[in-house]
Amino acid sequence: MKLNSFSKKGIVKFDNLISLNDCKKINQHLFKDRKWGKNLFLNETDFKKQKKFKKINPGMNIQNLANKFNLDCIEKNPTIINYLNKILGKKYKIVLSKFIVSVPKNWMPKYVMDLDKKSPLKNLNKFIKKKYRDVTYFQGLDFHMDSIDRKLHSNKFITLYVYLDKVEENMSPLEILEKSHRFGHDTWPHYIKKNTKNSLYFSLDNKKFYKLKKTTLSGNAGDVFIWTSNTLHGTSKPKNKSRKFRISLRYLIEKRTKKKTIIDKILKDEKIKEILKSH
Ligand SMILES: O=C(O)CCC(=O)C(=O)O
Ligand SMILES: [Fe+2]
């Protein structure tokens, strides 16, 4: 059941778990919902008119396109339920589900490009028209642990990620640092040094560095990934010429039982606090 490799690496992949037909239905619904492209962005004048940037991202049952979908093909998939029962126990809870859009370069207005050059943007939602902020938009994302999203909660949760389309090298696929979960929660930005295409160095204290294997998660429609809240991952920027965009589905799923399960064995027991780290 791939439990061993999940425990060891902090990530597991299920090939073609969701049927192509189900992925197609979700995609058709997505494409009917809006015209995906440049038009989603605010122009510079309208962007500057905004005073506050509150609630710019989808929440659980708030401003969330995923709520308009029947996602039983994922949430009631027997293999997924069975696996979650094993790693989180029978009482688990979906605390967030949302669509993620990886934005290609040709959608980006110039003013956003310029801001991104000055300091890389993490999340593009504040540049998006309000009515379209029901999904999260990125263009490349620095290495992070998803535990950063659940401050003051337990780190005993996983991310379940579904590719709805074929994801190629130039579509900003996810990159995972295997075995990084063993270090427990660590504050972003992380101490990471580049090494080769397939490995890099990671440190908790900027002194002692550990070599970690980097795996690129290219994949097909219907592939499902599960990683721990402390597994380091990110995405590279889409290649310059790529006009393809990627919409994927991301769940955060939390352990709710007091009983010890696999997740307790493989993650340090931590409540997620963020201590400011200066680089
Ligand atoms: O899908 C992506 O581009 C990255 C998503 C991710 O890591 C996140 O939302 O935490
Ligand atoms: Fe993430």
Coordinates of C-alpha atoms and ligand atoms in Angstrom, one line a residue:
M1 CA 0.0 0.0 0.0
K2 CA 3.0 2.3 -0.4
L3 CA 3.0 3.0 3.3
N4 CA 6.7 2.4 3.6
S5 CA 7.7 4.7 0.9
F6 CA 5.3 7.4 2.2
S7 CA 6.9 7.1 5.7
K8 CA 10.4 7.2 4.3
K9 CA 10.1 9.9 1.7
G10 CA 7.1 12.0 3.0
I11 CA 5.3 11.7 -0.4
V12 CA 3.4 9.1 -2.2
K13 CA 2.0 9.1 -5.8
F14 CA -1.0 7.2 -7.1
D15 CA -0.9 7.0 -10.9
N16 CA -4.2 7.5 -12.7
L17 CA -6.3 7.1 -9.6
I18 CA -9.1 9.4 -10.8
S19 CA -10.6 8.3 -14.1
L20 CA -10.0 10.3 -17.2
N21 CA -13.7 10.7 -17.6
D22 CA -14.0 12.3 -14.1
C23 CA -11.1 14.6 -14.8
K24 CA -12.7 15.6 -18.1
K25 CA -16.0 16.4 -16.4
I26 CA -14.2 18.7 -13.9
N27 CA -12.2 20.4 -16.7
Q28 CA -15.3 21.0 -18.8
H29 CA -17.0 22.6 -15.8
L30 CA -14.0 24.7 -15.1
F31 CA -13.8 25.9 -18.7
K32 CA -17.4 26.8 -18.8
D33 CA -17.1 28.8 -15.6
R34 CA -14.9 31.6 -17.1
K35 CA -12.5 32.6 -19.8
W36 CA -9.1 31.7 -18.3
G37 CA -6.5 34.2 -19.4
K38 CA -5.3 37.8 -19.3
N39 CA -8.7 39.1 -18.6
L40 CA -8.7 37.7 -15.0
F41 CA -6.1 40.4 -14.0
L42 CA -6.9 43.9 -12.8
N43 CA -5.3 46.7 -14.7
E44 CA -2.7 48.8 -12.9
T45 CA -5.0 51.7 -12.1
D46 CA -7.7 49.4 -10.6
F47 CA -5.0 47.5 -8.7
K48 CA -3.7 50.7 -7.1
K49 CA -7.2 51.8 -6.1
Q50 CA -7.4 48.9 -3.7
K51 CA -6.8 49.8 -0.1
K52 CA -6.8 46.5 1.7
F53 CA -5.8 43.1 0.7
K54 CA -8.1 41.0 2.9
K55 CA -9.6 37.7 2.0
I56 CA -8.0 37.5 -1.3
N57 CA -7.9 33.7 -1.3
P58 CA -10.5 31.0 -1.2
G59 CA -11.4 29.6 2.3
M60 CA -13.3 26.5 3.3
N61 CA -16.8 27.2 2.0
I62 CA -16.0 30.8 1.4
Q63 CA -15.4 32.4 -2.0
N64 CA -14.4 29.0 -3.3
L65 CA -14.9 27.6 -6.8
A66 CA -14.4 24.1 -5.5
N67 CA -17.7 24.3 -3.7
K68 CA -19.5 24.5 -7.0
F69 CA -18.2 21.1 -7.9
N70 CA -19.2 17.6 -7.0
L71 CA -15.9 16.1 -6.1
D72 CA -17.1 12.7 -4.9
C73 CA -14.8 11.0 -7.4
I74 CA -12.0 12.2 -5.2
E75 CA -13.5 12.5 -1.7
K76 CA -15.3 9.2 -1.9
N77 CA -12.6 7.3 -3.8
P78 CA -12.2 4.0 -2.0
T79 CA -8.4 4.0 -2.4
I80 CA -8.1 7.5 -1.1
I81 CA -10.4 6.8 1.9
N82 CA -8.5 3.6 2.7
Y83 CA -5.2 5.3 2.5
L84 CA -6.2 8.3 4.6
N85 CA -7.7 5.9 7.2
K86 CA -4.3 4.2 7.4
I87 CA -2.2 7.4 7.8
L88 CA -4.5 9.7 9.6
G89 CA -7.0 7.3 11.3
K90 CA -10.7 7.0 10.6
K91 CA -11.6 10.4 11.9
Y92 CA -10.1 12.8 9.5
K93 CA -11.3 16.1 8.2
I94 CA -10.9 18.1 5.0
V95 CA -10.1 21.5 6.3
L96 CA -9.6 23.1 2.9
S97 CA -10.1 22.2 -0.7
K98 CA -9.4 24.6 -3.6
F99 CA -8.3 24.9 -7.1
I100 CA -4.8 26.1 -7.8
V101 CA -3.9 27.8 -11.1
S102 CA -0.4 28.0 -12.4
V103 CA -0.4 31.2 -14.5
P104 CA 1.7 31.3 -17.7
K105 CA 3.8 34.3 -18.5
N106 CA 1.6 35.6 -21.3
W107 CA -1.3 36.2 -18.9
M108 CA 0.7 38.6 -16.8
P109 CA 0.2 42.4 -17.2
K110 CA 3.5 44.3 -17.4
Y111 CA 3.1 46.0 -14.0
V112 CA 2.8 42.6 -12.3
M113 CA 5.8 41.3 -14.2
D114 CA 7.8 44.3 -13.1
L115 CA 6.8 43.8 -9.4
D116 CA 7.7 40.2 -9.7
K117 CA 11.2 41.0 -11.0
K118 CA 11.8 43.3 -8.0
S119 CA 10.8 40.8 -5.5
P120 CA 9.2 37.4 -6.4
L121 CA 5.5 37.3 -5.7
K122 CA 4.2 34.4 -3.7
N123 CA 0.6 34.6 -4.6
L124 CA -1.0 36.6 -7.4
N125 CA -4.5 36.9 -6.1
K126 CA -4.3 40.6 -5.2
F127 CA -3.8 41.4 -8.9
I128 CA -6.9 39.4 -9.9
K129 CA -10.4 40.8 -10.2
K130 CA -12.4 40.2 -7.1
K131 CA -15.0 37.8 -8.6
Y132 CA -12.2 35.5 -9.8
R133 CA -10.5 35.2 -6.4
D134 CA -12.2 31.9 -5.7
V135 CA -9.1 29.9 -6.8
T136 CA -5.4 30.6 -5.9
Y137 CA -3.1 31.8 -8.6
F138 CA 0.6 31.3 -8.6
Q139 CA 3.5 31.7 -11.0
G140 CA 6.2 29.6 -9.4
L141 CA 6.3 29.1 -5.7
D142 CA 9.3 29.0 -3.4
F143 CA 10.1 25.8 -1.4
H144 CA 7.8 25.7 1.6
M145 CA 6.0 23.4 4.0
D146 CA 2.2 23.5 3.9
S147 CA 2.3 23.6 7.7
I148 CA 2.8 27.4 7.2
D149 CA -0.9 27.5 6.3
R150 CA -2.2 26.2 9.6
K151 CA -0.5 28.4 12.2
L152 CA -1.2 27.4 15.8
H153 CA -2.6 24.1 14.7
S154 CA -1.1 20.6 15.0
N155 CA 1.2 19.6 12.1
K156 CA -0.6 16.3 11.8
F157 CA -2.1 16.8 8.4
I158 CA -1.4 16.0 4.8
T159 CA -1.9 17.7 1.5
L160 CA -3.7 15.7 -1.2
Y161 CA -3.0 17.1 -4.7
V162 CA -4.7 16.1 -7.9
Y163 CA -3.5 16.7 -11.4
L164 CA -6.4 17.3 -13.7
D165 CA -4.4 17.4 -16.9
K166 CA -1.1 16.1 -18.2
V167 CA 1.6 18.2 -16.4
E168 CA 4.8 18.6 -18.4
E169 CA 8.2 20.0 -17.4
N170 CA 7.2 23.4 -18.8
M171 CA 4.0 23.7 -16.9
S172 CA 5.5 24.5 -13.6
P173 CA 5.2 21.0 -12.1
L174 CA 5.6 20.5 -8.4
E175 CA 9.1 19.8 -7.0
I176 CA 9.4 17.8 -3.8
L177 CA 12.3 17.4 -1.4
E178 CA 12.2 13.8 -0.4
K179 CA 12.7 13.0 3.3
S180 CA 12.5 16.7 4.3
H181 CA 9.5 15.9 6.6
R182 CA 11.9 14.3 9.0
F183 CA 13.1 17.7 10.2
G184 CA 9.7 18.7 11.5
H185 CA 8.2 22.1 11.0
D186 CA 10.6 24.9 10.0
T187 CA 9.8 28.5 9.3
W188 CA 9.8 30.0 5.7
P189 CA 12.1 31.2 4.1
H190 CA 14.2 28.1 4.4
Y191 CA 18.0 27.8 4.2
I192 CA 18.4 26.1 0.9
K193 CA 21.4 26.0 -1.4
K194 CA 21.3 24.8 -5.0
N195 CA 23.3 21.8 -5.9
T196 CA 22.5 19.7 -9.0
K197 CA 19.3 19.4 -11.0
N198 CA 18.2 16.6 -8.8
S199 CA 19.4 17.5 -5.4
L200 CA 20.0 20.5 -3.1
Y201 CA 21.2 21.3 0.4
F202 CA 18.9 22.2 3.3
S203 CA 19.6 23.5 6.7
L204 CA 17.7 24.3 9.8
D205 CA 20.3 26.7 11.3
N206 CA 22.3 27.9 8.2
K207 CA 25.3 25.9 9.6
K208 CA 24.8 22.2 9.1
F209 CA 23.5 21.4 5.6
Y210 CA 21.8 18.1 4.5
K211 CA 21.7 16.9 0.9
L212 CA 18.1 16.2 -0.2
K213 CA 16.8 14.6 -3.3
K214 CA 14.7 16.8 -5.5
T215 CA 11.9 15.1 -7.5
T216 CA 9.9 16.7 -10.2
L217 CA 6.3 15.6 -10.2
S218 CA 5.5 15.5 -13.9
G219 CA 2.3 13.5 -14.3
N220 CA -1.0 12.8 -16.0
A221 CA -4.6 13.7 -15.5
G222 CA -5.9 11.7 -12.6
D223 CA -2.6 11.3 -10.8
V224 CA -2.9 11.9 -7.0
F225 CA -0.1 12.9 -4.6
I226 CA -0.1 12.9 -0.9
W227 CA 2.6 14.7 1.1
T228 CA 3.0 15.6 4.8
S229 CA 2.6 19.1 6.2
N230 CA 6.3 19.1 6.8
T231 CA 7.4 17.9 3.3
L232 CA 9.2 20.7 1.5
H233 CA 7.9 21.5 -2.0
G234 CA 7.6 24.3 -4.5
T235 CA 7.2 24.9 -8.2
S236 CA 9.6 26.5 -10.6
K237 CA 8.5 29.3 -12.8
P238 CA 6.8 28.2 -16.1
K239 CA 9.2 28.4 -19.0
N240 CA 9.2 31.6 -21.0
K241 CA 7.5 30.3 -24.0
S242 CA 4.9 28.1 -22.3
R243 CA 1.4 29.2 -23.0
K244 CA -0.1 26.3 -21.2
F245 CA -1.6 26.8 -17.8
R246 CA -2.3 24.2 -15.2
I247 CA -5.3 23.9 -12.9
S248 CA -5.0 21.4 -10.1
L249 CA -6.9 20.6 -7.0
R250 CA -5.5 20.8 -3.5
Y251 CA -6.8 19.5 -0.2
L252 CA -5.6 19.9 3.3
I253 CA -6.7 16.9 5.4
E254 CA -6.3 16.8 9.1
K255 CA -6.0 14.0 11.7
R256 CA -8.8 14.3 14.3
T257 CA -8.4 11.1 16.4
K258 CA -6.4 11.0 19.6
K259 CA -5.1 7.6 18.7
K260 CA -1.6 7.4 17.3
T261 CA -1.4 6.7 13.6
I262 CA 1.3 6.6 10.9
I263 CA 1.5 10.4 10.7
D264 CA 2.4 10.6 14.4
K265 CA 5.3 8.2 13.8
I266 CA 6.7 10.1 10.9
L267 CA 6.3 13.7 11.9
K268 CA 7.6 15.4 15.0
D269 CA 4.9 16.3 17.4
E270 CA 4.5 20.1 16.9
K271 CA 2.0 22.9 17.1
I272 CA 2.9 25.2 14.3
K273 CA 4.5 28.4 15.4
E274 CA 6.3 30.7 13.1
I275 CA 9.4 32.3 14.4
L276 CA 10.7 35.1 12.2
K277 CA 13.8 34.1 10.5
S278 CA 16.0 36.7 8.8
H279 CA 18.0 35.7 5.8
Ligands
LIG1 O1 0.2 24.1 -7.2 C1 1.2 24.9 -7.0 O2 1.6 25.5 -7.9 C2 1.8 25.0 -5.7 C3 0.7 24.7 -4.7 C4 1.3 24.7 -3.3 O3 2.3 24.2 -3.0 C5 0.4 25.2 -2.2 O4 -0.6 25.8 -2.5 O5 0.8 25.1 -1.1
FE2 FE 2.3 23.9 -0.8

